[in-house]
PDB file of C-alpha atoms in Angstrom:
ATOM      1  CA  MET A   1       0.000   0.000   0.000  1.00  0.00           C
ATOM      2  CA  ASN A   2       1.304   3.421  -0.987  1.00  0.00           C
ATOM      3  CA  ARG A   3       0.584   5.980   1.757  1.00  0.00           C
ATOM      4  CA  THR A   4       1.229   9.653   1.167  1.00  0.00           C
ATOM      5  CA  ARG A   5       2.719  11.379   4.138  1.00  0.00           C
ATOM      6  CA  GLY A   6       1.550  14.897   5.087  1.00  0.00           C
ATOM      7  CA  PHE A   7      -0.347  16.915   7.607  1.00  0.00           C
ATOM      8  CA  THR A   8      -3.985  16.424   8.333  1.00  0.00           C
ATOM      9  CA  LEU A   9      -6.443  19.292   8.349  1.00  0.00           C
ATOM     10  CA  ILE A  10      -6.732  19.095  12.148  1.00  0.00           C
ATOM     11  CA  GLU A  11      -2.963  19.413  12.592  1.00  0.00           C
ATOM     12  CA  MET A  12      -2.890  22.465  10.298  1.00  0.00           C
ATOM     13  CA  VAL A  13      -5.758  24.152  12.196  1.00  0.00           C
ATOM     14  CA  VAL A  14      -4.002  23.538  15.537  1.00  0.00           C
ATOM     15  CA  VAL A  15      -0.742  25.047  14.245  1.00  0.00           C
ATOM     16  CA  VAL A  16      -2.517  28.138  12.851  1.00  0.00           C
ATOM     17  CA  ALA A  17      -4.386  28.583  16.151  1.00  0.00           C
ATOM     18  CA  LEU A  18      -1.129  28.355  18.148  1.00  0.00           C
ATOM     19  CA  VAL A  19       0.574  30.919  15.880  1.00  0.00           C
ATOM     20  CA  GLY A  20      -2.417  33.221  16.325  1.00  0.00           C
ATOM     21  CA  ILE A  21      -2.260  32.919  20.110  1.00  0.00           C
ATOM     22  CA  LEU A  22       1.479  33.676  20.112  1.00  0.00           C
ATOM     23  CA  ALA A  23       0.978  36.700  17.842  1.00  0.00           C
ATOM     24  CA  THR A  24      -1.786  38.012  20.098  1.00  0.00           C
ATOM     25  CA  ALA A  25       0.473  37.642  23.151  1.00  0.00           C
ATOM     26  CA  ALA A  26       3.407  39.374  21.431  1.00  0.00           C
ATOM     27  CA  GLN A  27       1.411  42.402  20.178  1.00  0.00           C
ATOM     28  CA  PRO A  28       1.348  44.335  23.524  1.00  0.00           C
ATOM     29  CA  ILE A  29       5.079  43.753  23.939  1.00  0.00           C
ATOM     30  CA  TRP A  30       5.731  45.111  20.439  1.00  0.00           C
ATOM     31  CA  THR A  31       3.507  48.149  21.136  1.00  0.00           C
ATOM     32  CA  LEU A  32       5.369  48.887  24.375  1.00  0.00           C
ATOM     33  CA  ALA A  33       8.743  48.552  22.638  1.00  0.00           C
ATOM     34  CA  LYS A  34       7.642  50.958  19.885  1.00  0.00           C
ATOM     35  CA  ARG A  35       6.441  53.505  22.445  1.00  0.00           C
ATOM     36  CA  ARG A  36       9.721  53.263  24.369  1.00  0.00           C
ATOM     37  CA  GLY A  37      11.593  53.839  21.116  1.00  0.00           C
ATOM     38  CA  ASP A  38       9.481  56.895  20.302  1.00  0.00           C
ATOM     39  CA  GLU A  39      10.045  58.284  23.810  1.00  0.00           C
ATOM     40  CA  MET A  40      13.798  57.768  23.455  1.00  0.00           C
ATOM     41  CA  GLN A  41      13.691  59.552  20.092  1.00  0.00           C
ATOM     42  CA  LEU A  42      11.748  62.446  21.691  1.00  0.00           C
ATOM     43  CA  ARG A  43      14.315  62.746  24.489  1.00  0.00           C
ATOM     44  CA  GLN A  44      17.195  62.759  22.012  1.00  0.00           C
ATOM     45  CA  GLY A  45      15.478  65.339  19.797  1.00  0.00           C
ATOM     46  CA  LEU A  46      14.777  67.652  22.736  1.00  0.00           C
ATOM     47  CA  ARG A  47      18.334  67.253  24.017  1.00  0.00           C
ATOM     48  CA  SER A  48      19.944  68.018  20.652  1.00  0.00           C
ATOM     49  CA  LEU A  49      17.674  71.029  20.006  1.00  0.00           C
ATOM     50  CA  ARG A  50      18.241  72.484  23.466  1.00  0.00           C
ATOM     51  CA  THR A  51      21.996  71.933  23.195  1.00  0.00           C
ATOM     52  CA  ALA A  52      22.036  73.696  19.803  1.00  0.00           C
ATOM     53  CA  ILE A  53      19.961  76.618  21.144  1.00  0.00           C
ATOM     54  CA  ASP A  54      22.384  77.002  24.064  1.00  0.00           C
ATOM     55  CA  ALA A  55      25.389  76.778  21.703  1.00  0.00           C
ATOM     56  CA  TYR A  56      23.888  79.537  19.535  1.00  0.00           C
ATOM     57  CA  LYS A  57      23.400  81.744  22.619  1.00  0.00           C
ATOM     58  CA  GLN A  58      26.984  81.045  23.704  1.00  0.00           C
ATOM     59  CA  ALA A  59      28.246  81.964  20.227  1.00  0.00           C
ATOM     60  CA  VAL A  60      26.381  85.277  20.469  1.00  0.00           C
ATOM     61  CA  ASP A  61      27.831  85.917  23.932  1.00  0.00           C
ATOM     62  CA  ASP A  62      31.337  85.077  22.653  1.00  0.00           C
ATOM     63  CA  GLY A  63      30.975  87.500  19.729  1.00  0.00           C
ATOM     64  CA  LYS A  64      30.978  84.804  17.035  1.00  0.00           C
ATOM     65  CA  VAL A  65      27.420  85.611  15.935  1.00  0.00           C
ATOM     66  CA  GLU A  66      26.361  89.186  15.270  1.00  0.00           C
ATOM     67  CA  PRO A  67      23.152  89.875  17.229  1.00  0.00           C
ATOM     68  CA  THR A  68      20.552  92.376  16.098  1.00  0.00           C
ATOM     69  CA  ALA A  69      20.075  95.463  18.270  1.00  0.00           C
ATOM     70  CA  ASP A  70      16.896  94.318  20.033  1.00  0.00           C
ATOM     71  CA  ALA A  71      17.644  90.577  20.107  1.00  0.00           C
ATOM     72  CA  SER A  72      17.955  88.399  23.210  1.00  0.00           C
ATOM     73  CA  GLY A  73      20.803  86.387  21.724  1.00  0.00           C
ATOM     74  CA  TYR A  74      18.723  83.285  21.085  1.00  0.00           C
ATOM     75  CA  PRO A  75      18.084  81.979  17.540  1.00  0.00           C
ATOM     76  CA  PRO A  76      15.190  83.597  15.649  1.00  0.00           C
ATOM     77  CA  THR A  77      14.130  80.292  14.033  1.00  0.00           C
ATOM     78  CA  LEU A  78      14.995  76.607  14.247  1.00  0.00           C
ATOM     79  CA  SER A  79      16.186  76.612  10.642  1.00  0.00           C
ATOM     80  CA  VAL A  80      19.030  79.008  11.578  1.00  0.00           C
ATOM     81  CA  LEU A  81      20.544  76.186  13.624  1.00  0.00           C
ATOM     82  CA  VAL A  82      20.777  74.002  10.514  1.00  0.00           C
ATOM     83  CA  ASP A  83      21.409  76.653   7.840  1.00  0.00           C
ATOM     84  CA  GLY A  84      24.179  78.258   9.875  1.00  0.00           C
ATOM     85  CA  VAL A  85      25.210  81.856  10.513  1.00  0.00           C
ATOM     86  CA  ASN A  86      28.208  83.953   9.526  1.00  0.00           C
ATOM     87  CA  ASP A  87      31.155  83.747  11.926  1.00  0.00           C
ATOM     88  CA  ALA A  88      31.686  87.376  12.951  1.00  0.00           C
ATOM     89  CA  SER A  89      34.987  86.574  14.691  1.00  0.00           C
ATOM     90  CA  SER A  90      36.632  85.002  11.635  1.00  0.00           C
ATOM     91  CA  PRO A  91      38.621  87.170   9.201  1.00  0.00           C
ATOM     92  CA  LYS A  92      37.551  84.885   6.342  1.00  0.00           C
ATOM     93  CA  PRO A  93      33.878  84.365   5.466  1.00  0.00           C
ATOM     94  CA  ARG A  94      32.839  81.216   7.299  1.00  0.00           C
ATOM     95  CA  GLN A  95      29.599  79.629   8.505  1.00  0.00           C
ATOM     96  CA  ILE A  96      28.906  78.240  11.971  1.00  0.00           C
ATOM     97  CA  TYR A  97      26.448  75.317  12.083  1.00  0.00           C
ATOM     98  CA  PHE A  98      24.722  74.113  15.242  1.00  0.00           C
ATOM     99  CA  LEU A  99      22.771  71.094  13.900  1.00  0.00           C
ATOM    100  CA  ARG A 100      23.265  68.737  10.957  1.00  0.00           C
ATOM    101  CA  ARG A 101      19.533  68.274  10.574  1.00  0.00           C
ATOM    102  CA  LEU A 102      16.444  69.307  12.448  1.00  0.00           C
ATOM    103  CA  PRO A 103      15.002  66.429  14.514  1.00  0.00           C
ATOM    104  CA  ARG A 104      11.256  65.900  14.491  1.00  0.00           C
ATOM    105  CA  ASP A 105       8.859  65.101  17.293  1.00  0.00           C
ATOM    106  CA  PRO A 106       8.051  61.381  16.872  1.00  0.00           C
ATOM    107  CA  PHE A 107       4.535  61.910  18.251  1.00  0.00           C
ATOM    108  CA  ALA A 108       3.662  64.652  15.735  1.00  0.00           C
ATOM    109  CA  ASP A 109       1.865  64.289  12.417  1.00  0.00           C
ATOM    110  CA  ARG A 110       4.276  62.797   9.863  1.00  0.00           C
ATOM    111  CA  SER A 111       3.038  65.140   7.126  1.00  0.00           C
ATOM    112  CA  LEU A 112       4.340  68.238   8.954  1.00  0.00           C
ATOM    113  CA  PRO A 113       7.846  69.581   8.332  1.00  0.00           C
ATOM    114  CA  ALA A 114      10.245  68.920  11.225  1.00  0.00           C
ATOM    115  CA  ALA A 115      10.291  72.581  12.327  1.00  0.00           C
ATOM    116  CA  GLU A 116       6.500  72.614  12.755  1.00  0.00           C
ATOM    117  CA  THR A 117       6.407  69.538  14.995  1.00  0.00           C
ATOM    118  CA  TRP A 118       7.780  71.444  17.999  1.00  0.00           C
ATOM    119  CA  ALA A 119       6.057  73.952  20.274  1.00  0.00           C
ATOM    120  CA  LEU A 120       8.309  76.975  20.741  1.00  0.00           C
ATOM    121  CA  ARG A 121       8.913  79.222  23.739  1.00  0.00           C
ATOM    122  CA  SER A 122      10.409  82.671  23.376  1.00  0.00           C
ATOM    123  CA  TYR A 123      12.736  84.303  25.866  1.00  0.00           C
ATOM    124  CA  GLU A 124      10.011  86.810  26.780  1.00  0.00           C
ATOM    125  CA  SER A 125       7.400  84.184  27.783  1.00  0.00           C
ATOM    126  CA  SER A 126       7.095  82.535  31.171  1.00  0.00           C
ATOM    127  CA  ALA A 127       7.660  78.861  31.900  1.00  0.00           C
ATOM    128  CA  GLU A 128       4.053  78.525  33.068  1.00  0.00           C
ATOM    129  CA  GLN A 129       2.626  80.036  29.854  1.00  0.00           C
ATOM    130  CA  PRO A 130       5.157  79.258  27.085  1.00  0.00           C
ATOM    131  CA  THR A 131       4.421  81.139  23.863  1.00  0.00           C
ATOM    132  CA  PRO A 132       6.366  81.653  20.643  1.00  0.00           C
ATOM    133  CA  GLY A 133       7.857  85.052  19.885  1.00  0.00           C
ATOM    134  CA  ARG A 134      10.784  86.778  18.174  1.00  0.00           C
ATOM    135  CA  ASP A 135      13.303  84.138  19.262  1.00  0.00           C
ATOM    136  CA  ILE A 136      13.492  80.526  20.445  1.00  0.00           C
ATOM    137  CA  PHE A 137      14.459  80.060  24.075  1.00  0.00           C
ATOM    138  CA  ASP A 138      13.140  76.499  24.442  1.00  0.00           C
ATOM    139  CA  VAL A 139      11.227  73.771  22.612  1.00  0.00           C
ATOM    140  CA  ARG A 140       8.744  71.164  23.775  1.00  0.00           C
ATOM    141  CA  SER A 141       6.497  68.496  22.323  1.00  0.00           C
ATOM    142  CA  ARG A 142       3.055  69.445  21.033  1.00  0.00           C
ATOM    143  CA  SER A 143       1.730  65.990  21.958  1.00  0.00           C
ATOM    144  CA  GLU A 144      -1.111  65.768  24.471  1.00  0.00           C
ATOM    145  CA  GLY A 145      -0.012  62.269  25.475  1.00  0.00           C
ATOM    146  CA  SER A 146       1.917  61.140  28.532  1.00  0.00           C
ATOM    147  CA  GLY A 147       5.056  59.074  28.857  1.00  0.00           C
ATOM    148  CA  LEU A 148       5.268  55.625  30.364  1.00  0.00           C
ATOM    149  CA  ASP A 149       6.150  57.306  33.669  1.00  0.00           C
ATOM    150  CA  GLY A 150       2.958  59.415  33.542  1.00  0.00           C
ATOM    151  CA  THR A 151       4.682  62.739  32.787  1.00  0.00           C
ATOM    152  CA  PRO A 152       3.019  64.659  29.920  1.00  0.00           C
ATOM    153  CA  TYR A 153       5.291  64.889  26.870  1.00  0.00           C
ATOM    154  CA  ARG A 154       4.832  68.671  26.746  1.00  0.00           C
ATOM    155  CA  ASP A 155       6.519  68.909  30.186  1.00  0.00           C
ATOM    156  CA  TRP A 156       9.687  67.037  29.185  1.00  0.00           C
TER     157      TRP A 156
END
């Protein structure tokens, strides 16, 4: 007798059911890992932007960047950090760059340009009521969500 070896329909259904159960169990872990990654990306973006803003202010204080008469010494836009400014202390024309590229808020709408994903605070506004203005003193997330530790993203 010639018997063909293979899987029965019952064995195939059991295997598919087990794979489905494993996938269902792994989905919350994958979601948590993605959220942790996005939070890490937000922290890194905030850190690099704030470091670049402080470096710009230090360059103004050191006389490397020519401030306007009524300016606070902070950058007027985020794009200035990437586009660069003329080095006022150099005898040769030279640019000073503070960022290679502008990071984006990972919780913001993907269709927005990176500069529009951040909420801006000017030097003239208070920490309690941050508002944009003529310069950029600080940045924060526009997201209404909260981190895994319960802290709202806008307070990071």
